[in-house]
Coordinates of C-alpha atoms in Angstrom, one line a residue:
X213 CA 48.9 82.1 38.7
X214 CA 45.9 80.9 37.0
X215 CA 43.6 83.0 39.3
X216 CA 45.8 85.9 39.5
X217 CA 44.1 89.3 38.3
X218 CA 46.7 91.9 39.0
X219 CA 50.2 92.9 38.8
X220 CA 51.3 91.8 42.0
X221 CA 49.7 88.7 41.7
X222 CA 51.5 87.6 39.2
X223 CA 55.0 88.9 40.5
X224 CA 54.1 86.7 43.3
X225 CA 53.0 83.4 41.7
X226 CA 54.9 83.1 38.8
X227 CA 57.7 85.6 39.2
X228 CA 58.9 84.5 42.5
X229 CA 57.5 81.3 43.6
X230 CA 58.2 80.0 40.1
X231 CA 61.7 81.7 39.8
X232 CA 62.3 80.1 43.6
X233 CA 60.4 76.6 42.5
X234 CA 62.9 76.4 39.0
X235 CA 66.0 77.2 40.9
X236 CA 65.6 74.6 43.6
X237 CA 65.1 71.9 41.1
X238 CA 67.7 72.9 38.6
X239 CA 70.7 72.1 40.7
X240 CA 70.0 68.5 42.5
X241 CA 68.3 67.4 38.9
X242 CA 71.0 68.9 36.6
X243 CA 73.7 67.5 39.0
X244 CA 72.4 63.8 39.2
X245 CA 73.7 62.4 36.3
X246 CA 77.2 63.9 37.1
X247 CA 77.5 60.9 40.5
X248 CA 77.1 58.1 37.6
X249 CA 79.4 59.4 34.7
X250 CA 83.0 60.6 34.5
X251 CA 84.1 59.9 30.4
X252 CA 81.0 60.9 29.1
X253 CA 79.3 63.5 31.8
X254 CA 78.9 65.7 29.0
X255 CA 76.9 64.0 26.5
X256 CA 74.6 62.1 29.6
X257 CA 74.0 65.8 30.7
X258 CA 72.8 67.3 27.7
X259 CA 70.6 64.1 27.2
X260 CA 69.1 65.0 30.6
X261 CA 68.5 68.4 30.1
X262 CA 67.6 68.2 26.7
X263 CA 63.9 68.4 27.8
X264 CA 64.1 71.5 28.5
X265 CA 63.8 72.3 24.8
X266 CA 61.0 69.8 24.0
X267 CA 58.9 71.8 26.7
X268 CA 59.5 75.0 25.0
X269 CA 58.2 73.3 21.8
X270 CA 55.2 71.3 23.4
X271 CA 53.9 74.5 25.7
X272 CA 53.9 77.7 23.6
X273 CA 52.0 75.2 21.3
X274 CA 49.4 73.9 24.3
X275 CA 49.0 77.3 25.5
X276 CA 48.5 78.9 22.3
X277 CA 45.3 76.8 21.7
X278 CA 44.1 76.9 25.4
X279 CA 44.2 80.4 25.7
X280 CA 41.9 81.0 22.5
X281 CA 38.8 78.8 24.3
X282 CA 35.8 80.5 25.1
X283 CA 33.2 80.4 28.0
X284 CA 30.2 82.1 29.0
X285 CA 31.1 80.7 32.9
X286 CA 34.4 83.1 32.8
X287 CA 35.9 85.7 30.9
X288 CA 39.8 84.3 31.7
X289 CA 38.3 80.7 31.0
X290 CA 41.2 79.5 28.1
X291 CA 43.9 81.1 30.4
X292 CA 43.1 79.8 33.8
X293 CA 42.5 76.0 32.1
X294 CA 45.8 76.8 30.3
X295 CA 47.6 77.2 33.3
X296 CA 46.1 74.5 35.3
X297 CA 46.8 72.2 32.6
X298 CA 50.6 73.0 32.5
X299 CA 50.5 72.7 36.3
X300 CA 49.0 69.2 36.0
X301 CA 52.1 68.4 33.5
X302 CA 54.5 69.9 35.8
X303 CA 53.2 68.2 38.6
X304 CA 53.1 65.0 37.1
X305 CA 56.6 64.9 35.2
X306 CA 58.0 66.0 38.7
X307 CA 56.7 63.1 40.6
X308 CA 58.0 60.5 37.9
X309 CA 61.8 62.7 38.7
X310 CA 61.3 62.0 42.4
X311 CA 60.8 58.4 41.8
X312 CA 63.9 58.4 39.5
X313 CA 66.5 61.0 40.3
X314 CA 68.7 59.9 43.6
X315 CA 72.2 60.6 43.7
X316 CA 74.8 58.3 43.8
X317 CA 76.7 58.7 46.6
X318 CA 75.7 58.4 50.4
X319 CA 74.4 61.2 52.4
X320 CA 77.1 62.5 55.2
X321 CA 76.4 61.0 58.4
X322 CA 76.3 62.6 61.0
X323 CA 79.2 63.1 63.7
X324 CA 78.2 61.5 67.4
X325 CA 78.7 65.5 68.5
X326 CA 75.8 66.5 66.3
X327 CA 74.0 63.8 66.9
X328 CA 73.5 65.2 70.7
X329 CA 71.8 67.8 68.9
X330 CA 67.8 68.3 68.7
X331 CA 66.6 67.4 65.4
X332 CA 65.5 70.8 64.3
X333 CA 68.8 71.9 65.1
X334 CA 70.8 69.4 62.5
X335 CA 68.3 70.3 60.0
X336 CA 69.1 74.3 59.9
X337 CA 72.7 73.5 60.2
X338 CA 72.4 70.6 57.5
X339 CA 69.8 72.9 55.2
X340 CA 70.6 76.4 56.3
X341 CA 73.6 77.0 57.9
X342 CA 75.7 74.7 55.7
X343 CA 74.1 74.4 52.8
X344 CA 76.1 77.7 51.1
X345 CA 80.1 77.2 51.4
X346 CA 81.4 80.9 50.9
X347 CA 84.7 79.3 51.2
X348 CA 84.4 77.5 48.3
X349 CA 84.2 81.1 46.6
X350 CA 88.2 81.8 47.1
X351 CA 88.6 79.3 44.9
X352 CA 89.4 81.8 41.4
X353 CA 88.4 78.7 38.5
X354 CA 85.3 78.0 40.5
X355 CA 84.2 81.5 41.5
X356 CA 85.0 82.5 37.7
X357 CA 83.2 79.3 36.6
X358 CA 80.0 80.1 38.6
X359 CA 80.1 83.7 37.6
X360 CA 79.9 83.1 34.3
X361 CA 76.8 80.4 34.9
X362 CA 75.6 83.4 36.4
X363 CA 75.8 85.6 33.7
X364 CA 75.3 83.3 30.9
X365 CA 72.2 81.8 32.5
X366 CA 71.1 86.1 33.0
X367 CA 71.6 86.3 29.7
X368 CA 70.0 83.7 27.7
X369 CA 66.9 83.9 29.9
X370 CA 66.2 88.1 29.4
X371 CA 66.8 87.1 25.7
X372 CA 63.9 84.6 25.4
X373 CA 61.6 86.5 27.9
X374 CA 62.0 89.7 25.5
X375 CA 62.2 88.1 22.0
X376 CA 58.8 87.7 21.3
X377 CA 58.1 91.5 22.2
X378 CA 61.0 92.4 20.5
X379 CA 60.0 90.5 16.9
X380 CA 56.3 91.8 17.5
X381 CA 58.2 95.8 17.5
X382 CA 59.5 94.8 14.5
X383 CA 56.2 94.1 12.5
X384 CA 55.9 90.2 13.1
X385 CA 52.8 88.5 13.9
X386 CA 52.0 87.4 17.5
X387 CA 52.0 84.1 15.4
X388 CA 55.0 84.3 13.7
X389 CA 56.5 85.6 17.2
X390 CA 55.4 82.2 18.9
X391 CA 57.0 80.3 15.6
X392 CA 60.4 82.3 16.0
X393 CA 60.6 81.5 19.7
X394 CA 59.6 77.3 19.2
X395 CA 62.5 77.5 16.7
X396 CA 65.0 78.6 19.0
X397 CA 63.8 75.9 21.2
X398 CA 63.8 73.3 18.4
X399 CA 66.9 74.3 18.0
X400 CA 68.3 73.9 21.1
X401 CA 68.0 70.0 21.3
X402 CA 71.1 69.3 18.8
X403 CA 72.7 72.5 20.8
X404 CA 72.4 70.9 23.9
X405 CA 72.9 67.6 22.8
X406 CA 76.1 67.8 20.2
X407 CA 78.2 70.5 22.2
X408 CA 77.8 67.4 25.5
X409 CA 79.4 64.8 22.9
X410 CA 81.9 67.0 21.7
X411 CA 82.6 68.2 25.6
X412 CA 83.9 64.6 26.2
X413 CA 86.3 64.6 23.6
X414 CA 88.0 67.6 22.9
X415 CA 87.2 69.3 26.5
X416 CA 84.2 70.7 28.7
X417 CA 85.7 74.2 29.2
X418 CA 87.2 74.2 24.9
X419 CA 83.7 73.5 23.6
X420 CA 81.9 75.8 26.0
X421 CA 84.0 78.6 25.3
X422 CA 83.8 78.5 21.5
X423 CA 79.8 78.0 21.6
X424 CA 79.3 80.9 24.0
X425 CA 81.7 83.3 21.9
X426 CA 79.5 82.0 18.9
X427 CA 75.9 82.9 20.7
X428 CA 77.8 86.5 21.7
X429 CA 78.7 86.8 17.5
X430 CA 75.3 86.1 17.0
X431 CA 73.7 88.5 19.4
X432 CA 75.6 91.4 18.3
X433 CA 76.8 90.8 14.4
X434 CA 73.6 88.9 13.7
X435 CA 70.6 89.5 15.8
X436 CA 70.8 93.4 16.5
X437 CA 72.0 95.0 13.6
X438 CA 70.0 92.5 10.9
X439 CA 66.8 91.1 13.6
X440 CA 64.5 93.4 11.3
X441 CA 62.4 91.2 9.2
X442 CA 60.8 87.9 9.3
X443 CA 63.3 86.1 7.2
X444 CA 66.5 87.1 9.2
X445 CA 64.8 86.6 12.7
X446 CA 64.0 82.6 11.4
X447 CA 67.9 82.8 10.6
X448 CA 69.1 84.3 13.8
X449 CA 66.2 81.9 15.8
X450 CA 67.9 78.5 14.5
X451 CA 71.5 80.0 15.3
X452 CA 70.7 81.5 18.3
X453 CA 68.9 78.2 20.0
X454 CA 71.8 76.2 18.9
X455 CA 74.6 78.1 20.1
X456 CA 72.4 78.9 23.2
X457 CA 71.9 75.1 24.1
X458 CA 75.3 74.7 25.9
X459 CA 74.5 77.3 28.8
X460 CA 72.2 74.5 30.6
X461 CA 74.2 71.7 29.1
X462 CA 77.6 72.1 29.7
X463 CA 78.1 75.2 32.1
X464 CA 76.7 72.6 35.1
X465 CA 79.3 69.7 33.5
X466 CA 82.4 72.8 33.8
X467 CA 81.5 73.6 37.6
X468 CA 81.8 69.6 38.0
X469 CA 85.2 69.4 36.6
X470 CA 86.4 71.3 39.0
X471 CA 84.8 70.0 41.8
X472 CA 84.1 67.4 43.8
X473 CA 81.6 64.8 42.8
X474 CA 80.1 64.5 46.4
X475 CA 80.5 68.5 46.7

């Protein structure tokens, strides 16, 4: 990404390999903490993916001042170092998470049928074949419960791509736009990390419903009809990245109620 110089390049580096890269780590990382707590899944899973907030402070802030550097060696000097320097952060919070994160249970072994099986073979079944379980879809709470992880995931992630192009067309700074978007995110440590508590006592699906029909009350009685000025969008930033904290925390903590912890 930090070399890319057109469209395409971009909707290949970041767009896709990025969108593919994210994905693949969300699930095993999100679902870790879920093998070693039952009574308080919720409030160990916001903690874990609480970070997610303190990067959207700590990067729109590190990229802000990398991409205003100068050099006579390259025009795109402040954005290419920017990049490299979040992928050297990446890189190295990633490795401490494969030291640390290992699940709690034991792989399946395999049957002495498979095991007559070349190895490439196990490993499409095991990683390919195997790894989607369309059955698991006629369940209705679970196909319900990932639909709206689906949705709610859709949702809050168009809102933050768009908001700081949205606050600009409404006369804020490019300034004040990176400010409105670090509050949401400030925000969204006490919304990840209070809904998980209260998850554990008065119940996963309860609290998730009433934050989610909060962040819809604030997208539509407070955000569009009153996001106009500076003042309100502060306002609508702090509510919004509260109520919004609970789509990464508790919606993986729901799908785990339902399930099967080795599943």
């Amino acid at each position: 990404m930090a070399n890319s110089t057109k469209l395409w390049h971009f909707l290949l580096s970041f767009s896709i390999l990025c969108g593919l890269g994210n994905g693949t780590l969300m699930s095993p990382l999100a679902s870790v903490p879920s093998h070693y707590f039952m009574r308080k899944r919720g409030t160990a899973t916001a903690i874990a993916t609480a970070g997610g907030s303190i990067g959207g402070i700590v990067y729109p802030i590190l990229l802000r001042k990398m991409f205003g550097m100068k050099s006579h060696t390259s025009e795109n000097y402040g954005f290419i170092w920017g990049i490299r320097t979040m992928a050297f952060m990446n890189l190295g919070l990633l490795i401490i998470s494969i030291l640390l994160a290992k699940e709690r249970l034991p792989h399946i072994e395999d049957k002495e049928s498979d095991k007559q099986n070349p190895k490439w073979k196990r490993v499409l079944n095991t990683y390919v074949l195997e790894c989607f379980h369309l059955k698991s879809f006629t369940e209705m709470n679970y196909l319900f419960c990932v639909l709206g992880t689906l949705f709610g995931e859709v949702s809050i992630t168009s809102a933050m791509t768009y908001y700081g192009a949205y606050a600009t067309s409404k006369g804020v700074s490019s300034s004040d736009a990176y400010l409105l978007i670090m509050v949401i995110n400030i925000a969204g440590i006490p919304g990840r990390w209070l809904p998980g508590i209260f998850s554990d006592i008065f119940g996963r699906f309860n609290v998730a419903i009433t934050t989610l029909l909060f962040l819809t009350f604030i997208t539509l009685v407070a955000w569009l009809p009153f996001g106009n000025t500076l003042g309100n969008l502060y306002g609508v930033s702090v509510l919004y990245g509260f109520s919004s904290g609970s789509v990464f925390s508790l919606l993986p903590v729901c799908c785990g109620q339902i399930s099967k912890t080795e599943e």
